[in-house]
Amino acid sequence: MGQQQLWYILLGLIVVAIAVSLGIVLYREHAIDQKRNNVINDCVHLAAIAQQYYLKPREYGGGGKSFNHWEIPNVLVTNANGHYEITSIESQEVIILGTGNEVVTGDDSLKVEITIPSPPRNYQVTPYN
């Protein structure tokens, strides 16, 4: 083989290595975005359950216009997307923190916080990573 052909082979290997590296990075970023969206969806689902509790009269097992004594159902505390916990609960507001299973940087998992005010106001979703 000639010198020029060896350079072409080397150049081809470099281009392939760069393309594979870029593909891995893009796949990882997409996976993190997808996991973040899943955690946000789970938090919004928990927010809907909390608001149902808030609106349901005490006589029927609800909060009677209060979030006090509401708990995340045991089957929804941990799932394939992450772990969810109540960080603050007051009569008119609940804050839920969702921690995803996907590690973003080092040992830092993605985190999403959702604030559920008393109805009819909107949820406030805050992604941390």
mmCIF file with all atom_site columns, C-alpha atoms in Angstrom:
data_model
loop_
_atom_site.group_PDB
_atom_site.id
_atom_site.type_symbol
_atom_site.label_atom_id
_atom_site.label_alt_id
_atom_site.label_comp_id
_atom_site.label_asym_id
_atom_site.label_entity_id
_atom_site.label_seq_id
_atom_site.pdbx_PDB_ins_code
_atom_site.Cartn_x
_atom_site.Cartn_y
_atom_site.Cartn_z
_atom_site.occupancy
_atom_site.B_iso_or_equiv
_atom_site.pdbx_formal_charge
_atom_site.auth_seq_id
_atom_site.auth_comp_id
_atom_site.auth_asym_id
_atom_site.auth_atom_id
_atom_site.pdbx_PDB_model_num
ATOM 1   C CA . MET A 1 1   ? 0.000   0.000  0.000  1.00 0.00 ? 1   MET A CA 1
ATOM 2   C CA . GLY A 1 2   ? 1.089   3.479  -0.718 1.00 0.00 ? 2   GLY A CA 1
ATOM 3   C CA . GLN A 1 3   ? 1.620   6.228  1.805  1.00 0.00 ? 3   GLN A CA 1
ATOM 4   C CA . GLN A 1 4   ? -1.454  8.115  0.583  1.00 0.00 ? 4   GLN A CA 1
ATOM 5   C CA . GLN A 1 5   ? -3.727  5.091  1.030  1.00 0.00 ? 5   GLN A CA 1
ATOM 6   C CA . LEU A 1 6   ? -2.562  4.664  4.625  1.00 0.00 ? 6   LEU A CA 1
ATOM 7   C CA . TRP A 1 7   ? -3.421  8.316  5.302  1.00 0.00 ? 7   TRP A CA 1
ATOM 8   C CA . TYR A 1 8   ? -6.905  7.786  3.851  1.00 0.00 ? 8   TYR A CA 1
ATOM 9   C CA . ILE A 1 9   ? -7.453  4.754  6.074  1.00 0.00 ? 9   ILE A CA 1
ATOM 10  C CA . LEU A 1 10  ? -6.288  6.718  9.123  1.00 0.00 ? 10  LEU A CA 1
ATOM 11  C CA . LEU A 1 11  ? -8.531  9.647  8.201  1.00 0.00 ? 11  LEU A CA 1
ATOM 12  C CA . GLY A 1 12  ? -11.494 7.279  7.753  1.00 0.00 ? 12  GLY A CA 1
ATOM 13  C CA . LEU A 1 13  ? -10.901 5.731  11.180 1.00 0.00 ? 13  LEU A CA 1
ATOM 14  C CA . ILE A 1 14  ? -10.783 9.182  12.791 1.00 0.00 ? 14  ILE A CA 1
ATOM 15  C CA . VAL A 1 15  ? -14.046 10.221 11.105 1.00 0.00 ? 15  VAL A CA 1
ATOM 16  C CA . VAL A 1 16  ? -15.762 7.000  12.230 1.00 0.00 ? 16  VAL A CA 1
ATOM 17  C CA . ALA A 1 17  ? -14.511 7.449  15.818 1.00 0.00 ? 17  ALA A CA 1
ATOM 18  C CA . ILE A 1 18  ? -15.823 11.026 15.921 1.00 0.00 ? 18  ILE A CA 1
ATOM 19  C CA . ALA A 1 19  ? -19.196 9.949  14.506 1.00 0.00 ? 19  ALA A CA 1
ATOM 20  C CA . VAL A 1 20  ? -19.549 7.136  17.068 1.00 0.00 ? 20  VAL A CA 1
ATOM 21  C CA . SER A 1 21  ? -18.603 9.480  19.939 1.00 0.00 ? 21  SER A CA 1
ATOM 22  C CA . LEU A 1 22  ? -21.121 12.073 18.789 1.00 0.00 ? 22  LEU A CA 1
ATOM 23  C CA . GLY A 1 23  ? -23.817 9.414  18.501 1.00 0.00 ? 23  GLY A CA 1
ATOM 24  C CA . ILE A 1 24  ? -23.178 8.230  22.064 1.00 0.00 ? 24  ILE A CA 1
ATOM 25  C CA . VAL A 1 25  ? -23.360 11.795 23.422 1.00 0.00 ? 25  VAL A CA 1
ATOM 26  C CA . LEU A 1 26  ? -26.611 12.531 21.565 1.00 0.00 ? 26  LEU A CA 1
ATOM 27  C CA . TYR A 1 27  ? -28.158 9.250  22.736 1.00 0.00 ? 27  TYR A CA 1
ATOM 28  C CA . ARG A 1 28  ? -27.212 10.002 26.364 1.00 0.00 ? 28  ARG A CA 1
ATOM 29  C CA . GLU A 1 29  ? -28.692 13.522 26.208 1.00 0.00 ? 29  GLU A CA 1
ATOM 30  C CA . HIS A 1 30  ? -31.905 12.178 24.698 1.00 0.00 ? 30  HIS A CA 1
ATOM 31  C CA . ALA A 1 31  ? -32.134 9.513  27.418 1.00 0.00 ? 31  ALA A CA 1
ATOM 32  C CA . ILE A 1 32  ? -31.724 12.161 30.146 1.00 0.00 ? 32  ILE A CA 1
ATOM 33  C CA . ASP A 1 33  ? -34.388 14.398 28.561 1.00 0.00 ? 33  ASP A CA 1
ATOM 34  C CA . GLN A 1 34  ? -36.767 11.466 28.267 1.00 0.00 ? 34  GLN A CA 1
ATOM 35  C CA . LYS A 1 35  ? -36.203 10.450 31.894 1.00 0.00 ? 35  LYS A CA 1
ATOM 36  C CA . ARG A 1 36  ? -36.739 14.068 33.036 1.00 0.00 ? 36  ARG A CA 1
ATOM 37  C CA . ASN A 1 37  ? -40.033 14.180 31.112 1.00 0.00 ? 37  ASN A CA 1
ATOM 38  C CA . ASN A 1 38  ? -41.092 10.887 32.721 1.00 0.00 ? 38  ASN A CA 1
ATOM 39  C CA . VAL A 1 39  ? -40.337 12.231 36.220 1.00 0.00 ? 39  VAL A CA 1
ATOM 40  C CA . ILE A 1 40  ? -42.249 15.449 35.434 1.00 0.00 ? 40  ILE A CA 1
ATOM 41  C CA . ASN A 1 41  ? -45.236 13.392 34.210 1.00 0.00 ? 41  ASN A CA 1
ATOM 42  C CA . ASP A 1 42  ? -45.169 11.316 37.395 1.00 0.00 ? 42  ASP A CA 1
ATOM 43  C CA . CYS A 1 43  ? -45.046 14.492 39.517 1.00 0.00 ? 43  CYS A CA 1
ATOM 44  C CA . VAL A 1 44  ? -48.002 15.976 37.626 1.00 0.00 ? 44  VAL A CA 1
ATOM 45  C CA . HIS A 1 45  ? -49.907 12.723 38.156 1.00 0.00 ? 45  HIS A CA 1
ATOM 46  C CA . LEU A 1 46  ? -49.191 12.933 41.902 1.00 0.00 ? 46  LEU A CA 1
ATOM 47  C CA . ALA A 1 47  ? -50.291 16.580 41.839 1.00 0.00 ? 47  ALA A CA 1
ATOM 48  C CA . ALA A 1 48  ? -53.623 15.538 40.320 1.00 0.00 ? 48  ALA A CA 1
ATOM 49  C CA . ILE A 1 49  ? -54.082 12.939 43.065 1.00 0.00 ? 49  ILE A CA 1
ATOM 50  C CA . ALA A 1 50  ? -53.258 15.579 45.699 1.00 0.00 ? 50  ALA A CA 1
ATOM 51  C CA . GLN A 1 51  ? -55.811 17.970 44.236 1.00 0.00 ? 51  GLN A CA 1
ATOM 52  C CA . GLN A 1 52  ? -58.448 15.225 44.204 1.00 0.00 ? 52  GLN A CA 1
ATOM 53  C CA . TYR A 1 53  ? -57.746 14.698 47.905 1.00 0.00 ? 53  TYR A CA 1
ATOM 54  C CA . TYR A 1 54  ? -57.978 18.463 48.490 1.00 0.00 ? 54  TYR A CA 1
ATOM 55  C CA . LEU A 1 55  ? -61.349 18.764 46.772 1.00 0.00 ? 55  LEU A CA 1
ATOM 56  C CA . LYS A 1 56  ? -62.938 15.622 48.233 1.00 0.00 ? 56  LYS A CA 1
ATOM 57  C CA . PRO A 1 57  ? -64.977 16.223 51.424 1.00 0.00 ? 57  PRO A CA 1
ATOM 58  C CA . ARG A 1 58  ? -63.593 14.781 54.671 1.00 0.00 ? 58  ARG A CA 1
ATOM 59  C CA . GLU A 1 59  ? -66.667 12.585 54.981 1.00 0.00 ? 59  GLU A CA 1
ATOM 60  C CA . TYR A 1 60  ? -65.543 10.713 51.854 1.00 0.00 ? 60  TYR A CA 1
ATOM 61  C CA . GLY A 1 61  ? -61.899 10.333 52.863 1.00 0.00 ? 61  GLY A CA 1
ATOM 62  C CA . GLY A 1 62  ? -60.595 13.571 51.380 1.00 0.00 ? 62  GLY A CA 1
ATOM 63  C CA . GLY A 1 63  ? -58.996 16.653 52.805 1.00 0.00 ? 63  GLY A CA 1
ATOM 64  C CA . GLY A 1 64  ? -62.010 18.940 52.750 1.00 0.00 ? 64  GLY A CA 1
ATOM 65  C CA . LYS A 1 65  ? -60.194 21.928 51.180 1.00 0.00 ? 65  LYS A CA 1
ATOM 66  C CA . SER A 1 66  ? -56.893 21.052 52.893 1.00 0.00 ? 66  SER A CA 1
ATOM 67  C CA . PHE A 1 67  ? -53.789 19.110 51.837 1.00 0.00 ? 67  PHE A CA 1
ATOM 68  C CA . ASN A 1 68  ? -53.006 18.184 55.473 1.00 0.00 ? 68  ASN A CA 1
ATOM 69  C CA . HIS A 1 69  ? -52.664 14.418 56.048 1.00 0.00 ? 69  HIS A CA 1
ATOM 70  C CA . TRP A 1 70  ? -52.294 13.673 52.324 1.00 0.00 ? 70  TRP A CA 1
ATOM 71  C CA . GLU A 1 71  ? -49.616 11.105 51.533 1.00 0.00 ? 71  GLU A CA 1
ATOM 72  C CA . ILE A 1 72  ? -48.200 9.768  48.303 1.00 0.00 ? 72  ILE A CA 1
ATOM 73  C CA . PRO A 1 73  ? -49.742 6.319  47.717 1.00 0.00 ? 73  PRO A CA 1
ATOM 74  C CA . ASN A 1 74  ? -47.227 3.581  48.604 1.00 0.00 ? 74  ASN A CA 1
ATOM 75  C CA . VAL A 1 75  ? -47.270 2.073  45.116 1.00 0.00 ? 75  VAL A CA 1
ATOM 76  C CA . LEU A 1 76  ? -46.301 5.455  43.617 1.00 0.00 ? 76  LEU A CA 1
ATOM 77  C CA . VAL A 1 77  ? -43.452 6.387  45.999 1.00 0.00 ? 77  VAL A CA 1
ATOM 78  C CA . THR A 1 78  ? -40.914 4.516  43.848 1.00 0.00 ? 78  THR A CA 1
ATOM 79  C CA . ASN A 1 79  ? -41.263 3.366  40.255 1.00 0.00 ? 79  ASN A CA 1
ATOM 80  C CA . ALA A 1 80  ? -39.101 2.711  37.193 1.00 0.00 ? 80  ALA A CA 1
ATOM 81  C CA . ASN A 1 81  ? -38.550 6.448  36.683 1.00 0.00 ? 81  ASN A CA 1
ATOM 82  C CA . GLY A 1 82  ? -37.513 7.460  40.187 1.00 0.00 ? 82  GLY A CA 1
ATOM 83  C CA . HIS A 1 83  ? -38.425 8.149  43.809 1.00 0.00 ? 83  HIS A CA 1
ATOM 84  C CA . TYR A 1 84  ? -40.985 10.718 44.988 1.00 0.00 ? 84  TYR A CA 1
ATOM 85  C CA . GLU A 1 85  ? -41.341 12.396 48.362 1.00 0.00 ? 85  GLU A CA 1
ATOM 86  C CA . ILE A 1 86  ? -43.266 15.243 49.947 1.00 0.00 ? 86  ILE A CA 1
ATOM 87  C CA . THR A 1 87  ? -40.812 17.961 50.984 1.00 0.00 ? 87  THR A CA 1
ATOM 88  C CA . SER A 1 88  ? -43.414 20.379 52.339 1.00 0.00 ? 88  SER A CA 1
ATOM 89  C CA . ILE A 1 89  ? -47.089 20.092 53.127 1.00 0.00 ? 89  ILE A CA 1
ATOM 90  C CA . GLU A 1 90  ? -49.381 22.840 54.349 1.00 0.00 ? 90  GLU A CA 1
ATOM 91  C CA . SER A 1 91  ? -53.140 23.163 54.299 1.00 0.00 ? 91  SER A CA 1
ATOM 92  C CA . GLN A 1 92  ? -53.069 25.129 51.017 1.00 0.00 ? 92  GLN A CA 1
ATOM 93  C CA . GLU A 1 93  ? -49.885 23.856 49.326 1.00 0.00 ? 93  GLU A CA 1
ATOM 94  C CA . VAL A 1 94  ? -47.868 20.680 48.782 1.00 0.00 ? 94  VAL A CA 1
ATOM 95  C CA . ILE A 1 95  ? -44.352 20.412 47.349 1.00 0.00 ? 95  ILE A CA 1
ATOM 96  C CA . ILE A 1 96  ? -43.270 17.079 45.877 1.00 0.00 ? 96  ILE A CA 1
ATOM 97  C CA . LEU A 1 97  ? -39.676 16.265 44.935 1.00 0.00 ? 97  LEU A CA 1
ATOM 98  C CA . GLY A 1 98  ? -39.099 13.642 42.263 1.00 0.00 ? 98  GLY A CA 1
ATOM 99  C CA . THR A 1 99  ? -35.588 12.187 42.031 1.00 0.00 ? 99  THR A CA 1
ATOM 100 C CA . GLY A 1 100 ? -34.915 10.257 38.851 1.00 0.00 ? 100 GLY A CA 1
ATOM 101 C CA . ASN A 1 101 ? -32.865 7.087  38.485 1.00 0.00 ? 101 ASN A CA 1
ATOM 102 C CA . GLU A 1 102 ? -30.787 8.595  35.666 1.00 0.00 ? 102 GLU A CA 1
ATOM 103 C CA . VAL A 1 103 ? -27.455 10.007 36.871 1.00 0.00 ? 103 VAL A CA 1
ATOM 104 C CA . VAL A 1 104 ? -26.773 13.294 35.080 1.00 0.00 ? 104 VAL A CA 1
ATOM 105 C CA . THR A 1 105 ? -23.274 14.278 36.245 1.00 0.00 ? 105 THR A CA 1
ATOM 106 C CA . GLY A 1 106 ? -21.095 12.282 38.611 1.00 0.00 ? 106 GLY A CA 1
ATOM 107 C CA . ASP A 1 107 ? -23.412 11.093 41.356 1.00 0.00 ? 107 ASP A CA 1
ATOM 108 C CA . ASP A 1 108 ? -25.996 13.816 40.706 1.00 0.00 ? 108 ASP A CA 1
ATOM 109 C CA . SER A 1 109 ? -29.434 12.444 39.806 1.00 0.00 ? 109 SER A CA 1
ATOM 110 C CA . LEU A 1 110 ? -31.960 14.556 37.969 1.00 0.00 ? 110 LEU A CA 1
ATOM 111 C CA . LYS A 1 111 ? -34.469 16.209 40.276 1.00 0.00 ? 111 LYS A CA 1
ATOM 112 C CA . VAL A 1 112 ? -37.845 17.774 39.617 1.00 0.00 ? 112 VAL A CA 1
ATOM 113 C CA . GLU A 1 113 ? -39.881 19.729 42.142 1.00 0.00 ? 113 GLU A CA 1
ATOM 114 C CA . ILE A 1 114 ? -43.573 20.439 41.713 1.00 0.00 ? 114 ILE A CA 1
ATOM 115 C CA . THR A 1 115 ? -45.568 22.878 43.814 1.00 0.00 ? 115 THR A CA 1
ATOM 116 C CA . ILE A 1 116 ? -49.284 22.188 44.070 1.00 0.00 ? 116 ILE A CA 1
ATOM 117 C CA . PRO A 1 117 ? -51.243 25.193 45.318 1.00 0.00 ? 117 PRO A CA 1
ATOM 118 C CA . SER A 1 118 ? -54.865 25.005 46.312 1.00 0.00 ? 118 SER A CA 1
ATOM 119 C CA . PRO A 1 119 ? -57.129 24.954 43.222 1.00 0.00 ? 119 PRO A CA 1
ATOM 120 C CA . PRO A 1 120 ? -57.754 26.437 40.728 1.00 0.00 ? 120 PRO A CA 1
ATOM 121 C CA . ARG A 1 121 ? -54.181 27.724 40.280 1.00 0.00 ? 121 ARG A CA 1
ATOM 122 C CA . ASN A 1 122 ? -51.635 25.953 38.092 1.00 0.00 ? 122 ASN A CA 1
ATOM 123 C CA . TYR A 1 123 ? -48.817 23.661 39.167 1.00 0.00 ? 123 TYR A CA 1
ATOM 124 C CA . GLN A 1 124 ? -45.299 25.053 39.249 1.00 0.00 ? 124 GLN A CA 1
ATOM 125 C CA . VAL A 1 125 ? -42.739 22.564 37.914 1.00 0.00 ? 125 VAL A CA 1
ATOM 126 C CA . THR A 1 126 ? -39.029 23.213 38.580 1.00 0.00 ? 126 THR A CA 1
ATOM 127 C CA . PRO A 1 127 ? -36.455 20.848 36.986 1.00 0.00 ? 127 PRO A CA 1
ATOM 128 C CA . TYR A 1 128 ? -33.073 21.056 38.762 1.00 0.00 ? 128 TYR A CA 1
ATOM 129 C CA . ASN A 1 129 ? -30.791 19.171 36.329 1.00 0.00 ? 129 ASN A CA 1
#
